[in-house]
Amino acid sequence: MRIPKITKRSGRHIWRRRALFVLGCLVVAFLLVVLIDSAVYNNKVHAGITIAGRSVAGLTRDEAAIRVEQSVKEAWGTEVTLKSGSKTWTITPADVGLKVDVKTAVSVAMDITREGNLLTNLGRRLKLLSTDEDVALQGAYDGNLMARVLYAVAQQLDLAPVDAGIAVDGDDARFLEGRKGLLVDRATLREQLKTALLTFRPVEITVPMRVKEPTLVVEDHRQAVEDAGSMVGGPVTLRSGDGNQWELTPEQIGAYMGFVSDDNDGVSTLGVFLSADKMSPFLKEVAAKVDVEPVDARFKTSGGKVWVELGKMGRALDFEATARALTAAALSTTDRTAKTVMIEVEPDLMAKEAEAMGIRTRLSTFTTKYEGTPERQTNVRIATEYTSYVILAPGEEYDFIKQIGPRTAERGYQLAPGIAYREMEDVLGGGICQVSTTLFNAAFFAGLKIVERKNHSIYIDHYPKGRDATATSNGPNMRFLNDTKHHILIRGASDGITTTFDIYGTDDGRKVNHSTGDFYNKTRRAVWEIKASWLKPGVTRIRVTGQEGRSIDVLRTVTAKDGTVIHEDKFMSTWKMITREVEVGVGSTTTTTLPAPTADSEPGATPAPTTGTTIP
């Protein structure tokens, strides 16, 4: 039998096949490990991953969140210690209002072996078999609480820088060397503290500090010491142009000193002066005596004429310039007197600006008259003052309630009859609707755009039919718009009985035509007679005056000079029927009954007011 000869070439072939077989086995084994690993950690956090040091390996997203939340809850009282020398502070998560974002941390943990490509994720899985990876918790703190913690630490540790300066003792002056400051580095500490608290483990932090240079550092101070000595050598007098004068004592001068670094041939040299900021209380006292307020240009009117009265310039104390004058006087060895320095102050409205507004003629006027009580007259006068002398720019709206402001006793308003639900009652500011009604009619006849207007709930027969205008703080208002191309001026005058409003501007040729219809939707006033055992037989007393129901419309057409219609309005007024309530004495203790109401008046009749009641 012949044995085949094995050559070198065939031997190499055998070893290659064996190597490929072994490699294939390894690849299969590796793939099996990967498949098993993927199956075990499918939708779970991979082994080797922790969150804030707590293992969450093998847990689903929800399970990991529950475990971390439980760990946070158990460790909520964990303290972080801040240390600086012998001083310590202990801070808990609650002290800074820490809010932990567990959901984000769990998502990061889940994505470590999932967010990359196949090879990247495979590499991470293999690495986690030998090395753990920790995910830091995310969170946020309450800014105010954190600031309070940092402030408490800084209050005990901060050492502010000291500027170079001069100390004055009597007439003696000596130089004070500047000093660097050492302050808590709040920004760094804030981040360190947040990071430490989110570990929920005891951590000690050395409080970070930062050096702060003084603002004023000088090389030469000799002249400043000499100047300071001269300045406190005696009192200084300040005089104003109108003869007033004030004296600064050496002690005050020393307290008002300020310092600055000047460059003198490349050498930083200390300079001394009297600081306007430090002297502010003193200078305000002077200003109260010497300042003169400017006077605005004003529109003066007489009948239909209007003209501009010139304003006046004002003057005000120039604090900085006066402080420089006092410094010069304090440094003087002969004349230690300074003069106040004034600056001119322009009025808000100059005559030229007023002329350009185009307020040249009266556009409309309207007057109402009603006597009422003395208290009501006071209210009408006050409200007219608040609503008068108003200048509206083109496109600007007049708001009656905003203009008169709060109706309070402090502002002069008194109790007077006003409409309250179904009757007249004493209210603060009662009667001011005479003012709103008068002004509404002035705007009506000026052809301006009416934005808001509503009639009173009770019919008032001394106002034009369908052209009354109520206004209350929490209800209806009276508003109109300056829809002309120029400014308008609103002027009012009242003695409490007769109230007049004029509106001035540029006559652009507007014409106003209006018509008032008849009353419609009339409803007779009903009457309820209430048997009143507390009244003697035959005695009656009106509890609610009541009124008939009715409506009326007022039409207004405003046309331009060329006949174009600018506004076409329909002002509707409706007064609901209010039942008249009459108490009828029966002189017994029987139960009060309310019979069905009956009509007592013909439609269109105005109900007679209750005795003693005043209608505004």
Coordinates of C-alpha atoms in Angstrom, one line a residue, residues 158-166 175-183 211-218:
D158 CA -17.2 88.5 52.0
L159 CA -14.5 91.0 52.7
A160 CA -15.1 94.1 50.5
P161 CA -12.2 95.9 48.9
V162 CA -11.2 99.2 50.4
D163 CA -10.3 102.1 48.1
A164 CA -7.4 104.3 48.8
G165 CA -8.6 107.4 50.6
I166 CA -8.0 109.9 53.4
F175 CA -3.7 108.6 54.0
L176 CA -5.5 105.2 54.0
E177 CA -4.0 102.4 52.0
G178 CA -6.3 100.5 49.6
R179 CA -7.0 96.8 50.2
K180 CA -8.0 94.0 48.0
G181 CA -11.3 92.3 48.7
L182 CA -12.1 88.6 49.0
L183 CA -15.6 87.6 47.9
V211 CA -10.2 88.4 44.7
K212 CA -11.7 91.7 43.9
E213 CA -9.4 94.7 43.3
P214 CA -10.2 98.0 44.8
T215 CA -11.6 100.6 42.4
L216 CA -9.1 103.2 43.5
V217 CA -5.4 102.4 43.7
V218 CA -2.8 105.2 43.7

